[in-house]
Tab-separated table of C-alpha atoms in Angstrom:
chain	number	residue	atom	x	y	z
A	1	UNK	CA	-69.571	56.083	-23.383
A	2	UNK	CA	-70.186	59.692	-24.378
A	3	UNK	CA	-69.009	62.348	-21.449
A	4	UNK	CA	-72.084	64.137	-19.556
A	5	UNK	CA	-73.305	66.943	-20.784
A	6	UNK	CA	-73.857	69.473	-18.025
A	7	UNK	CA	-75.550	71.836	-19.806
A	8	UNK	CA	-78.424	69.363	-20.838
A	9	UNK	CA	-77.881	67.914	-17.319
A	10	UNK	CA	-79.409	71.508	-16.190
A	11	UNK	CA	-81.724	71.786	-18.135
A	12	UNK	CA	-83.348	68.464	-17.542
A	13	UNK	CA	-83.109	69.304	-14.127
A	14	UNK	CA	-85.041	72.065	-14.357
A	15	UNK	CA	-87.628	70.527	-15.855
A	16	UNK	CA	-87.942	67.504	-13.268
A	17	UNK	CA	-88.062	69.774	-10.421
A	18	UNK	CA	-90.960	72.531	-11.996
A	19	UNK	CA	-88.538	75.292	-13.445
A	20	UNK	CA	-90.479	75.131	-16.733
A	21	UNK	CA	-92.551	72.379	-18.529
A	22	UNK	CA	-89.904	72.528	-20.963
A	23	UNK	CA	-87.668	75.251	-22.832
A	24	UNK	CA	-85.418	75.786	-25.862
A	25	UNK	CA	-81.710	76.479	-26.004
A	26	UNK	CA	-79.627	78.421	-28.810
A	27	UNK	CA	-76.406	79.264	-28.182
A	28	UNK	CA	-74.106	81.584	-30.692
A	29	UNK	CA	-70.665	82.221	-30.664
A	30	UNK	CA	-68.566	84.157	-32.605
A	31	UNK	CA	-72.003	83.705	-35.332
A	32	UNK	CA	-71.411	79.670	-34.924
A	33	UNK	CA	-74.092	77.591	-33.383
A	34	UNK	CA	-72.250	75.904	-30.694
A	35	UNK	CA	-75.441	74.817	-28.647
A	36	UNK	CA	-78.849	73.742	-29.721
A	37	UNK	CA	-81.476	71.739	-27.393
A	38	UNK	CA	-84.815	71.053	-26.456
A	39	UNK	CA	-85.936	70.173	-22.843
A	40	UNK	CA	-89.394	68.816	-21.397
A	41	UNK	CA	-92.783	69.741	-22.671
A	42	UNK	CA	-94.258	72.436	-24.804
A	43	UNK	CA	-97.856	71.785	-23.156
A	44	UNK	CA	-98.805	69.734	-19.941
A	45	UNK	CA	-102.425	70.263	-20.265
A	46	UNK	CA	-104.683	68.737	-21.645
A	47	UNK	CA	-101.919	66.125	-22.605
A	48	UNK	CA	-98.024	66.531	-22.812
A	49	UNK	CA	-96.753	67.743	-25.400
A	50	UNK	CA	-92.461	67.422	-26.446
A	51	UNK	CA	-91.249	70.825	-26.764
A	52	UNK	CA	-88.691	71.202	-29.963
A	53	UNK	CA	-86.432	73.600	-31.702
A	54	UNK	CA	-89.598	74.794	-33.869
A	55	UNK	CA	-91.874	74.779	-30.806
A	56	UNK	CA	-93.376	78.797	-31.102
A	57	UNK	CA	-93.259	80.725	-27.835
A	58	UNK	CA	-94.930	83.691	-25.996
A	59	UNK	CA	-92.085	85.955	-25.750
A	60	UNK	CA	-94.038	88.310	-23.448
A	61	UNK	CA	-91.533	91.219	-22.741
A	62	UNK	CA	-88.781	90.289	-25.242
A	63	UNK	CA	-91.433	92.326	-27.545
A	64	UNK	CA	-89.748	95.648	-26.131
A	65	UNK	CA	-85.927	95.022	-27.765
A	66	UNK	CA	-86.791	92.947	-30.450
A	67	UNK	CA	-90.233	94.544	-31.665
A	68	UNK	CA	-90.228	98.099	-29.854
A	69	UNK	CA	-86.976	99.008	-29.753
A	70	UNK	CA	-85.980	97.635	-33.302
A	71	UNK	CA	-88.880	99.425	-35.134
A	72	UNK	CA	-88.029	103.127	-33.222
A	73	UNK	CA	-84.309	102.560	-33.842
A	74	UNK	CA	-84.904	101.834	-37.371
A	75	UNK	CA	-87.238	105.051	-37.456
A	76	UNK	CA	-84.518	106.864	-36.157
A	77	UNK	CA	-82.107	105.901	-38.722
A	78	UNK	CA	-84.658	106.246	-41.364
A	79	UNK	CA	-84.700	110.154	-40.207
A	80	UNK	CA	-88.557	109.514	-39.105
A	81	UNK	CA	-87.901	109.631	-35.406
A	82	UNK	CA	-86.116	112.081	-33.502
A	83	UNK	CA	-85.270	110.843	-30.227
A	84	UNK	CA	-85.689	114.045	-27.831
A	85	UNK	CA	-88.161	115.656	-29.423
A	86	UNK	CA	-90.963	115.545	-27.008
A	87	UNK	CA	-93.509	113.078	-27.162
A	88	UNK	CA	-96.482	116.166	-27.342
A	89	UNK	CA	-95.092	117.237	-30.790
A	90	UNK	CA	-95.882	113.611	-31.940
A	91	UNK	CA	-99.318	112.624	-30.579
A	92	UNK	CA	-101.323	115.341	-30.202
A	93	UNK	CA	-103.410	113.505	-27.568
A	94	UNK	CA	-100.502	113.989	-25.150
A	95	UNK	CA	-100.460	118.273	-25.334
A	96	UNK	CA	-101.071	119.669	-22.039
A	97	UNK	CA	-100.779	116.729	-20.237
A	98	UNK	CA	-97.430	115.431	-17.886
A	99	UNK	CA	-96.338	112.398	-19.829
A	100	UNK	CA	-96.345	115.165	-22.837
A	101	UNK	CA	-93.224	116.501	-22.093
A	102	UNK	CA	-91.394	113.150	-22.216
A	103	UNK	CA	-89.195	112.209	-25.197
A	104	UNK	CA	-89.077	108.523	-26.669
A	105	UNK	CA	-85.816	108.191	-24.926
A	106	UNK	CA	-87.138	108.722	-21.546
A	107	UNK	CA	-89.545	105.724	-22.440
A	108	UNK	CA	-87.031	103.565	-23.651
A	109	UNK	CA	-84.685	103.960	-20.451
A	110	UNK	CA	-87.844	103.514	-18.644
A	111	UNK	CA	-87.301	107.281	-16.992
A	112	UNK	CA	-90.540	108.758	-18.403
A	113	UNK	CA	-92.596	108.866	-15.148
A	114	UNK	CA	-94.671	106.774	-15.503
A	115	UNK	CA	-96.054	103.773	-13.025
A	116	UNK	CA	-94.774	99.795	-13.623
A	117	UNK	CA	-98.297	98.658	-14.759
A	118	UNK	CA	-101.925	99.169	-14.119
A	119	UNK	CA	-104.691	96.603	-15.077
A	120	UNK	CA	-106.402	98.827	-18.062
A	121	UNK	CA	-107.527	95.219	-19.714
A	122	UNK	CA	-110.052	95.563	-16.565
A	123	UNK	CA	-111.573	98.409	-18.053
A	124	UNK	CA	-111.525	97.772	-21.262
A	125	UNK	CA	-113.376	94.562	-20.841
A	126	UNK	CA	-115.887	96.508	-18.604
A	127	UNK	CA	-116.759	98.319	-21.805
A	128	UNK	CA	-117.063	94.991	-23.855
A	129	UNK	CA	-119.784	93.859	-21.709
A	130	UNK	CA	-121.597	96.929	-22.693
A	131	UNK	CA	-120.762	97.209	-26.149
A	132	UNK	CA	-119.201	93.807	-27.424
A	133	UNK	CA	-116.615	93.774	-29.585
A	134	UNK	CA	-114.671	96.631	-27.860
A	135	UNK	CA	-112.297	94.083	-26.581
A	136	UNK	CA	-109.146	94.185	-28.860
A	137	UNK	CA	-110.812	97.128	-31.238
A	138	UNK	CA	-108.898	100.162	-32.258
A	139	UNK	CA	-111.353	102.210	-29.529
A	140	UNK	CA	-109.656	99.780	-27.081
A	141	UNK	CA	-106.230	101.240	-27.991
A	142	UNK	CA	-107.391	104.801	-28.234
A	143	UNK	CA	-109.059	104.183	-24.570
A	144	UNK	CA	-105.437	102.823	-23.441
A	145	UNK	CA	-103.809	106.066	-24.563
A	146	UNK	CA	-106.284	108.200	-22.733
A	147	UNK	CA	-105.924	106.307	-19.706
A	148	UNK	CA	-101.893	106.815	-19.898
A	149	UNK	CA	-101.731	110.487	-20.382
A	150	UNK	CA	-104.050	111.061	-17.383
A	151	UNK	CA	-101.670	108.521	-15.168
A	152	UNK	CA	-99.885	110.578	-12.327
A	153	UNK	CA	-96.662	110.279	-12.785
A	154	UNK	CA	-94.629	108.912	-10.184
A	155	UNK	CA	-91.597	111.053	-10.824
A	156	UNK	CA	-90.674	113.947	-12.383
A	157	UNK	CA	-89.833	112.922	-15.790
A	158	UNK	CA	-86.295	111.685	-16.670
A	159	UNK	CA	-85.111	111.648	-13.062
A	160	UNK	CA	-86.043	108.231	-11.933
A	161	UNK	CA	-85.540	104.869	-13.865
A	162	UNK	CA	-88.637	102.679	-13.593
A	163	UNK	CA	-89.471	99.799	-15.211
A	164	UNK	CA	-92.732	100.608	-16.987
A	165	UNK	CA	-95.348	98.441	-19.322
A	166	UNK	CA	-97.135	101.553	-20.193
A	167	UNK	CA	-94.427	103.557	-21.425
A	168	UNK	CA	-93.489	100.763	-24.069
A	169	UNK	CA	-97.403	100.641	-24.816
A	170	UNK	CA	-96.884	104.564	-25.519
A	171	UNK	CA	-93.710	103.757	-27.822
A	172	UNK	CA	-95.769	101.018	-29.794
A	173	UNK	CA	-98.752	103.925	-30.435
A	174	UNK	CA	-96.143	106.222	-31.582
A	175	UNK	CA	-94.406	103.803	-34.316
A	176	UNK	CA	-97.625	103.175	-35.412
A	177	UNK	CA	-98.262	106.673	-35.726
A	178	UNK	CA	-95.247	107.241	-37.305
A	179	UNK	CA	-95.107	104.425	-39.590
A	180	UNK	CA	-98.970	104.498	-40.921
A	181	UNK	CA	-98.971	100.808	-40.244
A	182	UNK	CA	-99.655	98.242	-37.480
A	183	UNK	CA	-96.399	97.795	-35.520
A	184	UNK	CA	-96.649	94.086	-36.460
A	185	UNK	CA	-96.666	95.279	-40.181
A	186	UNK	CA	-93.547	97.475	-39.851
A	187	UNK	CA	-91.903	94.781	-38.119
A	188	UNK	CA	-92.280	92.461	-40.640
A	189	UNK	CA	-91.852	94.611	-43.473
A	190	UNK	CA	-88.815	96.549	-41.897
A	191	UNK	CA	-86.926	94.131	-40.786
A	192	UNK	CA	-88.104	90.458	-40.046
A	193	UNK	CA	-88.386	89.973	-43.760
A	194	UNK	CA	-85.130	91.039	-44.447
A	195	UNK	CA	-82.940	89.270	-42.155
A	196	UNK	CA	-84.529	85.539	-41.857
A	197	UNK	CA	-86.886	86.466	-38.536
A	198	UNK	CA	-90.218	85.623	-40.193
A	199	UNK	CA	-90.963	83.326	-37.461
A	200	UNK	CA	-91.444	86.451	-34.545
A	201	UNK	CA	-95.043	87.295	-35.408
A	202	UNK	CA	-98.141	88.843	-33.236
A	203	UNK	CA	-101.019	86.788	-32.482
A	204	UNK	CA	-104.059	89.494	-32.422
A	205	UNK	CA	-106.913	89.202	-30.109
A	206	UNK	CA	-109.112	86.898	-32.799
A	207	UNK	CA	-106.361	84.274	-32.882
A	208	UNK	CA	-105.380	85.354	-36.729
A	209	UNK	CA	-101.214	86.062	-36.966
A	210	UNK	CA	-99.949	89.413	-37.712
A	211	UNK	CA	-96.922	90.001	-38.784
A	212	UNK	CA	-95.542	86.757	-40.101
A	213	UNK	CA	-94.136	85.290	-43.004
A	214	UNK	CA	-96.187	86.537	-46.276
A	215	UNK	CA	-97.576	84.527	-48.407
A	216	UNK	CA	-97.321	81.605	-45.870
A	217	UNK	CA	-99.876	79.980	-43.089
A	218	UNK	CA	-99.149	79.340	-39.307
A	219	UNK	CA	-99.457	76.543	-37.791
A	220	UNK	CA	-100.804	77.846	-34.474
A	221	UNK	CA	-100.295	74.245	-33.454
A	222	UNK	CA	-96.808	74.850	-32.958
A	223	UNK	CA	-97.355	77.475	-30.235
A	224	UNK	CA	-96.610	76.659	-26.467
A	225	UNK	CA	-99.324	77.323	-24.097
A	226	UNK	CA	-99.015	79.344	-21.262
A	227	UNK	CA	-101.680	80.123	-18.189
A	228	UNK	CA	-104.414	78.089	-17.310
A	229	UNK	CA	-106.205	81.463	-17.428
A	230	UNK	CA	-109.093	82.352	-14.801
A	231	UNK	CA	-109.941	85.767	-16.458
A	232	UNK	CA	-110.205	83.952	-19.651
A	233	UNK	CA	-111.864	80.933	-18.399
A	234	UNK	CA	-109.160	78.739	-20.697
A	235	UNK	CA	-105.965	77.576	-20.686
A	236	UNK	CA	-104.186	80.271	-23.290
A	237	UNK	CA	-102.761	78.697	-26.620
A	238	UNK	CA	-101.938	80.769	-29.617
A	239	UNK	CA	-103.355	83.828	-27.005
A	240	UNK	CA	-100.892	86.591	-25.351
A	241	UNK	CA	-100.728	86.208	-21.823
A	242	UNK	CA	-100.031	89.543	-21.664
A	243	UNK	CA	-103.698	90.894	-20.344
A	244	UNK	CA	-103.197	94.341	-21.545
A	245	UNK	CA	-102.154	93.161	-24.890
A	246	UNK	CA	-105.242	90.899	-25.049
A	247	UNK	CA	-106.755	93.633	-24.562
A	248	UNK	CA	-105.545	95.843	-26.916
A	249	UNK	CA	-105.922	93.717	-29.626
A	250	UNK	CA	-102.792	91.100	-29.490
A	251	UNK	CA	-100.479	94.100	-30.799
A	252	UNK	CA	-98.657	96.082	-28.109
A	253	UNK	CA	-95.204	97.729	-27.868
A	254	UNK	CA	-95.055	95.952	-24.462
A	255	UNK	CA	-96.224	92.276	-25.459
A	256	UNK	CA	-97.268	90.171	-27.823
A	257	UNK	CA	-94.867	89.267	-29.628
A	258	UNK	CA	-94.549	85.095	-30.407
A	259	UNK	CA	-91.401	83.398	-32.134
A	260	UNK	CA	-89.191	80.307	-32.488
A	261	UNK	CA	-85.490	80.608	-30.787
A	262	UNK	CA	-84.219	80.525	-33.703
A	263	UNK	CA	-85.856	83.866	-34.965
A	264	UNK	CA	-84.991	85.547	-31.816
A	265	UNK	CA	-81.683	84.787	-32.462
A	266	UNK	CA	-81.460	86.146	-36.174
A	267	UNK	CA	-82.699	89.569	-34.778
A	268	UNK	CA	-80.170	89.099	-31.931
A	269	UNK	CA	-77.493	88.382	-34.753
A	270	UNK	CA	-78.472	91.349	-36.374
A	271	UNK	CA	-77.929	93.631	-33.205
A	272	UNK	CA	-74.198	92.420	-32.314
A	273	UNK	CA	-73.123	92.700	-35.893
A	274	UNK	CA	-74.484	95.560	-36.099
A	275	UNK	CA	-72.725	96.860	-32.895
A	276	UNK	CA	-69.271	95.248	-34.221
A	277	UNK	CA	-69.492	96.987	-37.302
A	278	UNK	CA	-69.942	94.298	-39.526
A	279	UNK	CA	-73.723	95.213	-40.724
A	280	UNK	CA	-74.776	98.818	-41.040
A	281	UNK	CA	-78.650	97.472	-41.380
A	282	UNK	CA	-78.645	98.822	-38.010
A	283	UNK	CA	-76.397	102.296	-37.629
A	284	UNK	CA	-73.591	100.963	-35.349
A	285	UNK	CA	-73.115	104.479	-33.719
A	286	UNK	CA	-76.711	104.032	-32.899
A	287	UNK	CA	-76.958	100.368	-31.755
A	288	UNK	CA	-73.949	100.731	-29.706
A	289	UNK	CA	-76.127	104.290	-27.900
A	290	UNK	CA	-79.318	101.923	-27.306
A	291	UNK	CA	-77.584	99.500	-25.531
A	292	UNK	CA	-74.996	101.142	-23.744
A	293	UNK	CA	-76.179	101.815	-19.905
A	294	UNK	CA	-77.274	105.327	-19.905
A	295	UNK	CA	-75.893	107.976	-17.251
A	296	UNK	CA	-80.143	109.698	-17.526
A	297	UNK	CA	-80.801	108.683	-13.834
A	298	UNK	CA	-78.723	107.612	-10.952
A	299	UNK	CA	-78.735	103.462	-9.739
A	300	UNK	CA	-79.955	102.288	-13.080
A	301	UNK	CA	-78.769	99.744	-15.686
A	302	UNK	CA	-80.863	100.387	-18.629
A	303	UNK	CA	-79.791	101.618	-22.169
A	304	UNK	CA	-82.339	102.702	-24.442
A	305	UNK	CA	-84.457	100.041	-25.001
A	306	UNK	CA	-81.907	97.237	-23.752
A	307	UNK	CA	-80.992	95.952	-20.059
A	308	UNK	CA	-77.311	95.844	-18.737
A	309	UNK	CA	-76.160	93.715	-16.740
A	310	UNK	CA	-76.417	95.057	-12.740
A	311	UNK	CA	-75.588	92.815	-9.680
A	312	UNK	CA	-77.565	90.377	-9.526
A	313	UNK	CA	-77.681	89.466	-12.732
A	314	UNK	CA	-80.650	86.927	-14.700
A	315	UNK	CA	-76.992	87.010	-17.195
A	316	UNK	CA	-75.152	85.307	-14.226
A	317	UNK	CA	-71.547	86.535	-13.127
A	318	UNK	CA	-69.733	86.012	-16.195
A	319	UNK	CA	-70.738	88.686	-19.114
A	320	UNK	CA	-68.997	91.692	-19.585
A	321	UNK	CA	-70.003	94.940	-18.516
A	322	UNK	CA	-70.784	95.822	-22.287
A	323	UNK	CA	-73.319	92.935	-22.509
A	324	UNK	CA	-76.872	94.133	-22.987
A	325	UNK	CA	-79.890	92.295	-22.686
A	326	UNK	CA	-83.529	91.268	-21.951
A	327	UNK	CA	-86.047	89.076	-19.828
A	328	UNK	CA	-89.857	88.301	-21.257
A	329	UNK	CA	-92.235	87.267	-18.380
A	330	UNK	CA	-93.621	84.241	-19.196
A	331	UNK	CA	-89.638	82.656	-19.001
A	332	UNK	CA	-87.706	83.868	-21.766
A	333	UNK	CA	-84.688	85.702	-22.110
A	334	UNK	CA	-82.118	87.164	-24.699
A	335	UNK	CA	-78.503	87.756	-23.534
A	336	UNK	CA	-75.511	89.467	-25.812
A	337	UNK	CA	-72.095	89.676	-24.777
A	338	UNK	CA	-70.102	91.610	-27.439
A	339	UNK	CA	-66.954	91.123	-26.124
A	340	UNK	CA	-66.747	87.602	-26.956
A	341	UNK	CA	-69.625	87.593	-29.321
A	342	UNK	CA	-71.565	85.346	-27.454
A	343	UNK	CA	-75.568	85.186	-27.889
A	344	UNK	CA	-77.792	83.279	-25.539
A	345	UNK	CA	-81.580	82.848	-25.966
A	346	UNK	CA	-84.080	80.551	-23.827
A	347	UNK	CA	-87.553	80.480	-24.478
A	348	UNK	CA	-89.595	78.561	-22.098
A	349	UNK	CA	-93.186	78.790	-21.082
A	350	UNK	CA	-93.129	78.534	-17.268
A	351	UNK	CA	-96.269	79.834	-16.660
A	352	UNK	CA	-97.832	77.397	-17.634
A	353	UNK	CA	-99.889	76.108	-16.679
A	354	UNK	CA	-100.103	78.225	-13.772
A	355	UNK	CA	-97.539	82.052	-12.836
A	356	UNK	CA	-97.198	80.583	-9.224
A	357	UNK	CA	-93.662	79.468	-10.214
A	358	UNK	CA	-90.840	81.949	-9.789
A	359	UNK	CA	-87.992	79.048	-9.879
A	360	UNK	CA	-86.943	80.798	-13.127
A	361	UNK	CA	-85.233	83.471	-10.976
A	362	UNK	CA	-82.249	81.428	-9.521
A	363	UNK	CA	-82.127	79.070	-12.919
A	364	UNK	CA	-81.166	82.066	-15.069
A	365	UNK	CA	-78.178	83.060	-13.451
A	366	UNK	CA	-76.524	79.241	-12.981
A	367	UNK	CA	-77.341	79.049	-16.410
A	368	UNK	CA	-75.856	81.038	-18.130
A	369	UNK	CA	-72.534	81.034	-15.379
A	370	UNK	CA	-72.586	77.454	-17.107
A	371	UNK	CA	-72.807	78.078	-20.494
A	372	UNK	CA	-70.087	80.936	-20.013
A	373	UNK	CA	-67.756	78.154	-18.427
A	374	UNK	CA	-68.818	75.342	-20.843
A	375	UNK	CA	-68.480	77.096	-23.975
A	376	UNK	CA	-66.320	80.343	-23.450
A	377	UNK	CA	-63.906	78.822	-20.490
A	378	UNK	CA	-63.002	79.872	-17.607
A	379	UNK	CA	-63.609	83.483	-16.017
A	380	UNK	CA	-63.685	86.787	-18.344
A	381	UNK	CA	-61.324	89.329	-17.917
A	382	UNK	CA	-62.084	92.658	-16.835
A	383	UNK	CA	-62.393	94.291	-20.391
């Protein structure tokens, strides 16, 4: 008889008792696969569905470190981007207004000013009733931006850390501005293509994918559906559930970003070797600034970009102080722990088919606690 496997155990569990319809699990250490699994269901509704290792996922906020962050980083290195130059002298929409005077490191530590979230896809879709087809167009986007610069901010910038949507919706107008290109497009061609991530793509508004692997089709099929959506009227498949990014077209610096685990985990490969020194495709000096916790505001734990971990932590207890990270809304996540190179992604779609389900809050943390014991052993030092 084989021994139990408590990690599977877990997961199972989680499934059986409404955590998630289902979810996969890649875990990395020292760049060796050491865990691999999937759990449950990729869809519930209209039939189940078996989720699987190749079963695509609405990352939802993992967009921001893996899409967002990646592509200014890369900008930065390329000598495109400067990082405190403020963001007036780069989008000329912004002169004279408050948010002007904020750099794109003040929106990557989240310390710009600027409010969590407001519902612009509510406005925006006012506009499509009068003139359809405004949904998703590039209007829609320059509508977003005007609607950010006039935003109050909340706090003077760079002196309060607040976790904000529409500063990472700001970031993804600058790349683009920057780069001459969609940010799916720079993504793709800057670095997906290059290191094996051609399965993190964007899904735009129209249901066509943007971003992915050239020269070859998508099987949409393969996507997990999320919310049984009332604004939409449907239940959302190969559709961000992001409303904002709907809104703007299915490519935002915020959300919208799809992918398999495995892709997630090639760009999170690409980070930590990056940040060991072993791969200057991403400057080490600079990968180990973005996702280092910044001193910028008091009673914060974000780097540039990148989430440390605080207490509580979705990482658990276990992960060293120099692990950096990320959460996606619909019930995904991304942790790195340098120290002893250990990766762990889990995509799962627990909104669907409905966002009434927060169980995802206490799973993280026991989760990962048990991978740390499992497959690292017992209790990290204080390194």
């Amino acid at each position: 008889m084989s021994a139990p496997d408590p990690i599977a155990t877990a997961m199972q569990s989680a499934v059986e008792t409404g955590v998630f319809p289902g979810a996969a699990l890649l875990v990395r250490v020292r760049g060796r696969i050491v865990y691999q699994g999937a759990f449950g269901f990729a869809a519930l509704i209209p039939e189940k569905e078996p989720a699987s290792l190749d079963t695509v996922y609405d990352l939802a906020s993992l967009t921001k470190p893996l899409a967002t962050t990646t592509a200014v980083l890369c900008l930065v290195q390329d000598g495109r981007l400067a990082l405190e130059d403020s963001l007036q002298d780069m989008v000329g929409e912004l002169k004279g207004w408050a948010i002007g005077d904020a750099t794109a490191s003040d929106l990557l530590h989240h310390s710009s000013g600027l409010p969590a979230w407001r519902p612009f896809y509510e406005r925006i879709a006012e506009q499509d009733r009068a003139r359809p087809g405004f949904l998703g167009s590039a209007a829609a986007r320059e509508m977003a931006l005007d609607l950010i610069r006039r935003e109050v901010l909340v706090s003077v910038v760079g002196s309060r850390s607040l976790y904000s949507d529409l500063g990472f919706m700001l970031l993804g107008i600058l790349i683009e501005r920057i780069a001459g290109c969609s940010l799916a497009s720079f993504c793709r061609d800057r670095v997906y293509a290059r290191i094996g991530a051609e399965w993190l793509f964007f899904i735009e508004t129209g249901g066509v994918p943007a971003g992915g692997p050239a020269g070859r089709p998508i099987d949409l099929k393969l996507v997990a559906p999320t919310e049984d959506d009332s604004w939409r009227g449907r239940v959302l498949r190969a559709q961000v559930h992001d409303e904002n990014a709907y809104a703007l077209g299915g490519v935002a610096g915020h959300a919208g970003l799809f992918g398999t685990a495995s892709a997630v985990l090639a760009i999170s490969g690409m980070w930590l070797a990056s940040y060991l020194g072993r791969d200057a495709f991403l400057r080490p000096e600079l990968v180990r600034r973005f996702v280092t916790r910044q001193d910028r505001t008091p009673v914060s734990s974000w780097g540039l970009g990148w989430d440390t971990p605080s207490s509580p932590s979705s990482s658990g207890t276990q992960f060293s102080p120099h692990s950096f990270g990320h959460l996606g809304y619909t019930g995904t996540s991304l942790w790195i722990d340098p120290v002893c190179e250990l990766e762990v992604t889990l995509l799962s779609n627990r909104v669907h088919p409905t966002r009434r389900n927060n169980g995802i809050l206490q799973f993280r943390p026991l989760i990962h606690d048990l991978i740390y014991r499992e497959l690292i052993g017992g209790k990290r030092g204080k390194n």
